[in-house]
Backbone as a chain_set.jsonl record, in Angstrom:
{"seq": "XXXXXXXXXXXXXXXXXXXXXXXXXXXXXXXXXXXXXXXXXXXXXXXXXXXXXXXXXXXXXXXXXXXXXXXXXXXXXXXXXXXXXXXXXXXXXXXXXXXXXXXXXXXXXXXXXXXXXXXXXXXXXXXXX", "coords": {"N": [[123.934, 112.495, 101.617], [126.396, 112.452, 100.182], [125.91, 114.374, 97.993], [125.971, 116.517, 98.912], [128.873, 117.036, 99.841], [129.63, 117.519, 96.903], [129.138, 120.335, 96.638], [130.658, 122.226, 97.61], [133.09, 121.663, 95.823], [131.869, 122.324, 93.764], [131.838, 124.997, 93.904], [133.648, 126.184, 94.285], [135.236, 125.218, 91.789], [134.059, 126.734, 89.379], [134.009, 128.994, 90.869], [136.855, 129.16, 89.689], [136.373, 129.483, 87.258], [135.681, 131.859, 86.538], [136.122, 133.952, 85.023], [137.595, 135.644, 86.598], [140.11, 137.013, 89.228], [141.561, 137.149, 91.954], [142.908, 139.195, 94.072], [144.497, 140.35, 97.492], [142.747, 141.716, 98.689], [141.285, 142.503, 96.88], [139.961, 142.336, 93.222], [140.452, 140.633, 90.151], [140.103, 141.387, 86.445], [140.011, 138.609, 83.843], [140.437, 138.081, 80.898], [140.036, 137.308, 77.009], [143.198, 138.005, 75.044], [142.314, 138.96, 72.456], [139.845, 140.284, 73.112], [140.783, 141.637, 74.73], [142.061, 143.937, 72.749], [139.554, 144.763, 71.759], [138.873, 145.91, 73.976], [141.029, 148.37, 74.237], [140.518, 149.615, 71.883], [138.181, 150.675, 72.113], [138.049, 151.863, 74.793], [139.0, 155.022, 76.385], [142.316, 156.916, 78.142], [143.383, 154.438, 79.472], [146.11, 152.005, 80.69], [148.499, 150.186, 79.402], [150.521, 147.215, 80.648], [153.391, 145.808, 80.395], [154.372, 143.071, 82.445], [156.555, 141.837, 81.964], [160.389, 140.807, 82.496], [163.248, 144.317, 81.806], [164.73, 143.27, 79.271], [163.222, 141.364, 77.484], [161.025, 143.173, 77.225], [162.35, 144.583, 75.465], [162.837, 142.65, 73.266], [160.535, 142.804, 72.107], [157.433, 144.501, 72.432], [154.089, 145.38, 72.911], [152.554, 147.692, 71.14], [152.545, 151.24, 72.688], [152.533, 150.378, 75.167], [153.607, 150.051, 78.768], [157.008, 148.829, 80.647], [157.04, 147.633, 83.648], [158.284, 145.582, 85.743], [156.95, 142.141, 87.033], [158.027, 141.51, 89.368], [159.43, 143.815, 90.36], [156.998, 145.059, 91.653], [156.972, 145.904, 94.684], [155.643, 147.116, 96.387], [152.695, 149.742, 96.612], [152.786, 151.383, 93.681], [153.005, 153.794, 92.72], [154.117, 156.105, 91.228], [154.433, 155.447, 88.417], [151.686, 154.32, 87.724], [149.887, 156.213, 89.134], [146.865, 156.276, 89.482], [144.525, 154.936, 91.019], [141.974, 153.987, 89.967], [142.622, 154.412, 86.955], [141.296, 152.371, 83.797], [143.796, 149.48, 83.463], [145.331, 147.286, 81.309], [146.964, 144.062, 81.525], [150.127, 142.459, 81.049], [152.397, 139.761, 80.194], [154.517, 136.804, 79.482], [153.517, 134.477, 79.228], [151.173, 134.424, 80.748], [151.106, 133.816, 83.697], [152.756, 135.4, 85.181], [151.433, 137.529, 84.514], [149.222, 137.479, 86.035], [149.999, 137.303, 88.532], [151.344, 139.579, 88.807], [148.574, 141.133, 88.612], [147.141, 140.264, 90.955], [148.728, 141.258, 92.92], [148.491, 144.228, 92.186], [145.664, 144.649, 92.756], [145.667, 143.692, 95.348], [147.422, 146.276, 96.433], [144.909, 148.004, 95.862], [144.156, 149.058, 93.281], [141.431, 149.22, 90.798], [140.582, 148.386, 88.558], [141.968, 146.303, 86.916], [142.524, 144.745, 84.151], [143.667, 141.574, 83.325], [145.421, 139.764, 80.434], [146.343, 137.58, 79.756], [149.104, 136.196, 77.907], [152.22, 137.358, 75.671], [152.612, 135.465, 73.896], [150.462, 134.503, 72.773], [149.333, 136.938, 71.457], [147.563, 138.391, 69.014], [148.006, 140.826, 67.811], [150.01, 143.958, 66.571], [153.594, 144.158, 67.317], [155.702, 146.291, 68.731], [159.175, 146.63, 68.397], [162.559, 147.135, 70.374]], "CA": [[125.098, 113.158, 102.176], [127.509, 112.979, 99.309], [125.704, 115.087, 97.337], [126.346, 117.831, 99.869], [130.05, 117.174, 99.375], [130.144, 118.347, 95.952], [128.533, 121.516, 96.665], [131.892, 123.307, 97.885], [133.653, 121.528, 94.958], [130.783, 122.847, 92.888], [131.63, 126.311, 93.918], [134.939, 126.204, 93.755], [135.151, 124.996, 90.499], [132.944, 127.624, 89.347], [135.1, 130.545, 90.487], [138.121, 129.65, 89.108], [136.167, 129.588, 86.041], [133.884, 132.822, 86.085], [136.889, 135.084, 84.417], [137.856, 137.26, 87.604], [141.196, 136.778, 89.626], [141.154, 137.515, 93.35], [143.981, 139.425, 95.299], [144.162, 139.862, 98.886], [142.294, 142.625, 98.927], [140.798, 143.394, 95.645], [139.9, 141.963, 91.83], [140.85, 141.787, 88.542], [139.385, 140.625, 85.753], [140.82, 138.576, 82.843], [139.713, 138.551, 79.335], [141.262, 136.714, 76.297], [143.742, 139.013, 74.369], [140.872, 139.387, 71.779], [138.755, 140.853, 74.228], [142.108, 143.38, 75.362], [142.526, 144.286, 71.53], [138.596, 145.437, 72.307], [139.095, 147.428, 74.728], [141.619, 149.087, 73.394], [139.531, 150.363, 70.464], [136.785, 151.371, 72.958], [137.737, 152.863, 76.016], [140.201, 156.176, 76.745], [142.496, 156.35, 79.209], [143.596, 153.27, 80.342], [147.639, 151.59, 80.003], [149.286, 148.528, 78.857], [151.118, 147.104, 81.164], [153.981, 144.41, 80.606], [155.036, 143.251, 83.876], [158.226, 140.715, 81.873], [161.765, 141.884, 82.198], [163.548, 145.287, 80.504], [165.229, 142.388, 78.06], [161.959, 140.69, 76.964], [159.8, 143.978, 76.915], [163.02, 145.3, 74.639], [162.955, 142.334, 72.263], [159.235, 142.807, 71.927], [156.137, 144.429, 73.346], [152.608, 145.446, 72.323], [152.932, 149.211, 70.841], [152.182, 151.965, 74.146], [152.943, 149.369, 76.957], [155.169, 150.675, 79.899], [156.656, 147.878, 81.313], [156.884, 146.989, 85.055], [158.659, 143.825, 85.599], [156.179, 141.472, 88.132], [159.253, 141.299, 90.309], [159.432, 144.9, 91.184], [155.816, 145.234, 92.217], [156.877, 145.334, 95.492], [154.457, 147.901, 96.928], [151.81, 149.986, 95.269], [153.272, 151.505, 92.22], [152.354, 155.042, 92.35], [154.94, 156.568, 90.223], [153.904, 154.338, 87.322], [150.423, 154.202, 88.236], [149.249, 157.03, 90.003], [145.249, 156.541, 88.941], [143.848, 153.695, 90.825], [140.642, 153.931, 89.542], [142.249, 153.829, 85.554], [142.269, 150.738, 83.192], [145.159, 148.924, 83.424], [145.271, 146.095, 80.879], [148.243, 143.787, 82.509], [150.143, 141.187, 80.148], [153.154, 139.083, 80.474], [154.539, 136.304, 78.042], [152.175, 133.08, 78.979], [149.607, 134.127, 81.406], [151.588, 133.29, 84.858], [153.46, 136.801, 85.706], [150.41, 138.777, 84.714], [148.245, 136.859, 87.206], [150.195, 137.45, 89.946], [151.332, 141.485, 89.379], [147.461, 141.496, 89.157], [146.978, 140.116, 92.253], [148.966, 142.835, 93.547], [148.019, 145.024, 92.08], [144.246, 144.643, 93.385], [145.862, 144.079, 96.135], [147.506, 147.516, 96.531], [143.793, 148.924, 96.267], [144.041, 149.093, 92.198], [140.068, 148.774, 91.159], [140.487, 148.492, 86.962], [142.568, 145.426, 86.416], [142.273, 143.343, 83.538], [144.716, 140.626, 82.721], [144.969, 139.213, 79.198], [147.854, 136.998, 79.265], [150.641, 136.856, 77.524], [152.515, 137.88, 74.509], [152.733, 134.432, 73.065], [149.084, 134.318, 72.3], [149.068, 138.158, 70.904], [147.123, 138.62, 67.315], [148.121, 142.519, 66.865], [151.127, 144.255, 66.36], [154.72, 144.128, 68.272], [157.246, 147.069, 68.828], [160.882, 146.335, 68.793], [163.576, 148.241, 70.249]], "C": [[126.207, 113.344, 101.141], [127.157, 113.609, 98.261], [126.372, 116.898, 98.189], [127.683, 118.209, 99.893], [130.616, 117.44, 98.478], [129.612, 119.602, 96.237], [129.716, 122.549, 96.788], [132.651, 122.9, 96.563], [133.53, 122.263, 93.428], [131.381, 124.326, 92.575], [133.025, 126.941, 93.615], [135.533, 126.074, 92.518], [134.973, 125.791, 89.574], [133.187, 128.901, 89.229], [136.027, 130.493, 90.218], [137.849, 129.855, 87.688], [135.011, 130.485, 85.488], [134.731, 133.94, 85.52], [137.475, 135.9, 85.318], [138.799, 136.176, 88.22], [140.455, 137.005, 91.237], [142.971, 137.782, 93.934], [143.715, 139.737, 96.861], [143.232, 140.999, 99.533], [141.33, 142.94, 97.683], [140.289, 141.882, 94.74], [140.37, 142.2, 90.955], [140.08, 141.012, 87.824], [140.283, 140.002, 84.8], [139.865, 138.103, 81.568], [140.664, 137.707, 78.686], [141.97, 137.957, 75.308], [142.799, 139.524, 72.866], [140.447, 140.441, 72.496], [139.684, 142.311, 74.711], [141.774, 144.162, 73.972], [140.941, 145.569, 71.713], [138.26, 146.567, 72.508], [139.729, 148.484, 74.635], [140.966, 150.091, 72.163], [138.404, 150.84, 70.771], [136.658, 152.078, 74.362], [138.989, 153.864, 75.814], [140.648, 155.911, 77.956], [143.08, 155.389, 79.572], [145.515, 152.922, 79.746], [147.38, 150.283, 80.044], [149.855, 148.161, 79.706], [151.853, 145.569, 81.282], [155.096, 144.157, 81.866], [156.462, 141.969, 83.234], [159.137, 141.783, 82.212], [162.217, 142.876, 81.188], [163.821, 144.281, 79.521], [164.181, 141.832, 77.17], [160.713, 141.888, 76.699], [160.724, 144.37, 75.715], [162.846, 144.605, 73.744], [161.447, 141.911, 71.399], [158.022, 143.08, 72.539], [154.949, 144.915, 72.197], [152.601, 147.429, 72.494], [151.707, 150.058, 72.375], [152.32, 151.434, 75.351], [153.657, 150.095, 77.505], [155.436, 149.282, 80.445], [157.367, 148.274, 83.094], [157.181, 145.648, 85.394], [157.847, 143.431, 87.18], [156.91, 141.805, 89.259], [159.038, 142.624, 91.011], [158.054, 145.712, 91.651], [156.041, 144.65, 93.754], [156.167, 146.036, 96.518], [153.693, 148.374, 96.159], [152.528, 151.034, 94.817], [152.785, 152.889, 91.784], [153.412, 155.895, 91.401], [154.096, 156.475, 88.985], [152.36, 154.864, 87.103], [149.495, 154.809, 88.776], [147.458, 156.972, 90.304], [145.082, 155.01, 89.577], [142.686, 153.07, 90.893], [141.25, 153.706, 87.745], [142.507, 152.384, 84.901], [143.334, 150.452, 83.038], [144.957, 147.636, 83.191], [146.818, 145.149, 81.386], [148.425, 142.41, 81.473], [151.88, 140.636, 80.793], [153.743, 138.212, 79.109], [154.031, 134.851, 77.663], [151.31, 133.729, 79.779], [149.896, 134.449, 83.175], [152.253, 134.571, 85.609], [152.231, 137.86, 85.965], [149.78, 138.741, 85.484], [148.563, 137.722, 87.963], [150.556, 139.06, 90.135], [149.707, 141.701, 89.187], [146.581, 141.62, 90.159], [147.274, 140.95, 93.134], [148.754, 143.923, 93.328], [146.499, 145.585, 92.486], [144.791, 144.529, 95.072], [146.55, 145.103, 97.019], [146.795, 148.678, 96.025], [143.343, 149.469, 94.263], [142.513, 148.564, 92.091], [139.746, 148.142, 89.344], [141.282, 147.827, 86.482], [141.756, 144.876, 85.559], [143.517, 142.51, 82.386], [144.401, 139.621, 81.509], [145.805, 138.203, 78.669], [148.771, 136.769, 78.947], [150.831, 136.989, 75.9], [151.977, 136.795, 73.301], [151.861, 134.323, 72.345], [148.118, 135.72, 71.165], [148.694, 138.516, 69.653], [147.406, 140.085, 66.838], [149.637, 142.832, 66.563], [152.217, 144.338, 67.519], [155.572, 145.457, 68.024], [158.409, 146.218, 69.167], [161.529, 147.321, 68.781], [164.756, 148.1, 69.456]], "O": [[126.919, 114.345, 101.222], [127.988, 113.565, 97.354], [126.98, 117.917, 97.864], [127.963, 119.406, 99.953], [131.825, 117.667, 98.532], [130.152, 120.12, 95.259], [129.718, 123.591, 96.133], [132.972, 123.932, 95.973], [134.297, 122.588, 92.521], [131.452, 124.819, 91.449], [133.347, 127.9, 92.915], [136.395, 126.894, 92.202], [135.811, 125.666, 88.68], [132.947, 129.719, 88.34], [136.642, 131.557, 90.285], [138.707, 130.28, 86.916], [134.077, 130.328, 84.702], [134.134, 135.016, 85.479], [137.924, 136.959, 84.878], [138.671, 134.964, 88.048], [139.268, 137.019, 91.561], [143.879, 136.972, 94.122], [142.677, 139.318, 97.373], [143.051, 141.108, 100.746], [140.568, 143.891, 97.856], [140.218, 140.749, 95.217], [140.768, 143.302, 90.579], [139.427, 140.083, 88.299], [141.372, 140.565, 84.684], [138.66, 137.85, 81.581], [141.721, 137.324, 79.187], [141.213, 138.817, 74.858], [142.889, 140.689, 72.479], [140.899, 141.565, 72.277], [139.375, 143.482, 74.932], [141.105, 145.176, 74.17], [141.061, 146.793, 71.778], [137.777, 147.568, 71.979], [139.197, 149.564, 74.892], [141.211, 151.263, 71.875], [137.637, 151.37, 69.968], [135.697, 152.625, 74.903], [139.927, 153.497, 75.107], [140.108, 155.177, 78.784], [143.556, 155.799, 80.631], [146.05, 153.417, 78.754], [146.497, 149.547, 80.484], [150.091, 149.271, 80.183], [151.417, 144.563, 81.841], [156.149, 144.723, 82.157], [157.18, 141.367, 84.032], [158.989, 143.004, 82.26], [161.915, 142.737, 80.003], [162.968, 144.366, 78.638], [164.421, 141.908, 75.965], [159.668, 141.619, 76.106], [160.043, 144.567, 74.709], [162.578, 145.311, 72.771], [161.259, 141.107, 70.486], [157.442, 142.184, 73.152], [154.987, 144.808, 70.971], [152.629, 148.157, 73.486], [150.637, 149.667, 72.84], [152.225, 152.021, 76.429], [154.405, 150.847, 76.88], [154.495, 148.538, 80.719], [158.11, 149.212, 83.381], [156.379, 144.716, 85.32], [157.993, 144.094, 88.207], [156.339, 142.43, 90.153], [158.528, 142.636, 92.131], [158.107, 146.9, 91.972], [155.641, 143.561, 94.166], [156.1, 145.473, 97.611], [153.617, 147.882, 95.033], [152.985, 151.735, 95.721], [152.258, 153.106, 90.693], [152.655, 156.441, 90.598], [153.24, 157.287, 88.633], [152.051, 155.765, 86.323], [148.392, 154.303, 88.985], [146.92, 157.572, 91.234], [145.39, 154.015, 88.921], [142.335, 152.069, 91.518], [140.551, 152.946, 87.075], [143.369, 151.547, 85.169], [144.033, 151.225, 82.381], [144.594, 146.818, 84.036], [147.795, 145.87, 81.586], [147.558, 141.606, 81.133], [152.393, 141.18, 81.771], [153.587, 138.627, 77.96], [154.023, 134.234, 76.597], [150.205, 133.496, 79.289], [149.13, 135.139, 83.848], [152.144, 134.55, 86.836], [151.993, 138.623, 86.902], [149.461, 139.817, 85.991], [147.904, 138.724, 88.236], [150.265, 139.73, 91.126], [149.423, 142.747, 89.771], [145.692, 142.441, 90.387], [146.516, 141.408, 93.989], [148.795, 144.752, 94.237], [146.229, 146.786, 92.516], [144.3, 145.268, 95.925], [146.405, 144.99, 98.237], [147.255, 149.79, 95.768], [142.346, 150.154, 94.035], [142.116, 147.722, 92.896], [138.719, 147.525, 89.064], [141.724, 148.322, 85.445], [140.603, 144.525, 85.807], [143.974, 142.744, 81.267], [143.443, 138.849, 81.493], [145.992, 137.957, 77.477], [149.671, 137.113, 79.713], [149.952, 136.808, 75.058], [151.306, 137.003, 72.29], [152.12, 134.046, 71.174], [147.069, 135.693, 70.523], [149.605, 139.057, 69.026], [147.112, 140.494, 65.714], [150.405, 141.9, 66.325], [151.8, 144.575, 68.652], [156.128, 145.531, 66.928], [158.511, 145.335, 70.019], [161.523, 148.224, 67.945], [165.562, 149.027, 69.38]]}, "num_chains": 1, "name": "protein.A"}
């Protein structure tokens, strides 16, 4: 019998650690900023998207980003966003913002998330305004 009791622990375990997010409706995926840099260099199409504040995207983002501060993801984002079928790589400046506008963002029917974390961890180049 207490083998049977790890089995949910098992599984659980398992998916927080198979790379994919879960919003309330949807997916995203996340990747390590390696893996963004990637994609970048291999698919068309797709945006950047830093969901920090104007102040923190101004004193540094990742050249072509638009940003979108997490905060004002407070429905789906069609302005911005209109395509929600294209890639939309989603960053932040640890890890913790991007999550969650990914979350919403899958969960306002978005199908091409993938979150890469944050700036801090970023090996390419920065714009400054």
């Amino acid at each position: 019998m207490k083998r049977l009791k790890l089995i949910p622990f098992f599984l659980a375990f398992t998916a927080a650690f198979t790379g994919c997010g879960k919003g309330a409706s949807g997916v995203y995926q996340q990747v390590s900023p390696q893996e963004a840099i990637t994609l970048m260099e291999t698919q068309d199409n797709y945006l950047i998207l830093d969901v920090r504040t104007p102040e923190e995207f101004d004193a540094g983002h990742i050249p072509n980003a638009i940003n979108l501060p997490n905060e004002s993801i407070l429905s789906a984002p069609t302005e911005l966003l209109p395509d929600k079928d294209q890639l939309i790589l989603v960053y932040c400046r640890s890890g913790s913002r991007s999550k969650q506008a990914s979350a919403k963002l899958a969960h306002y029917g978005y199908t091409n998330i993938v979150e890469f974390g944050g700036i801090i961890q970023w090996p390419g180049d920065l714009v400054t305004d």
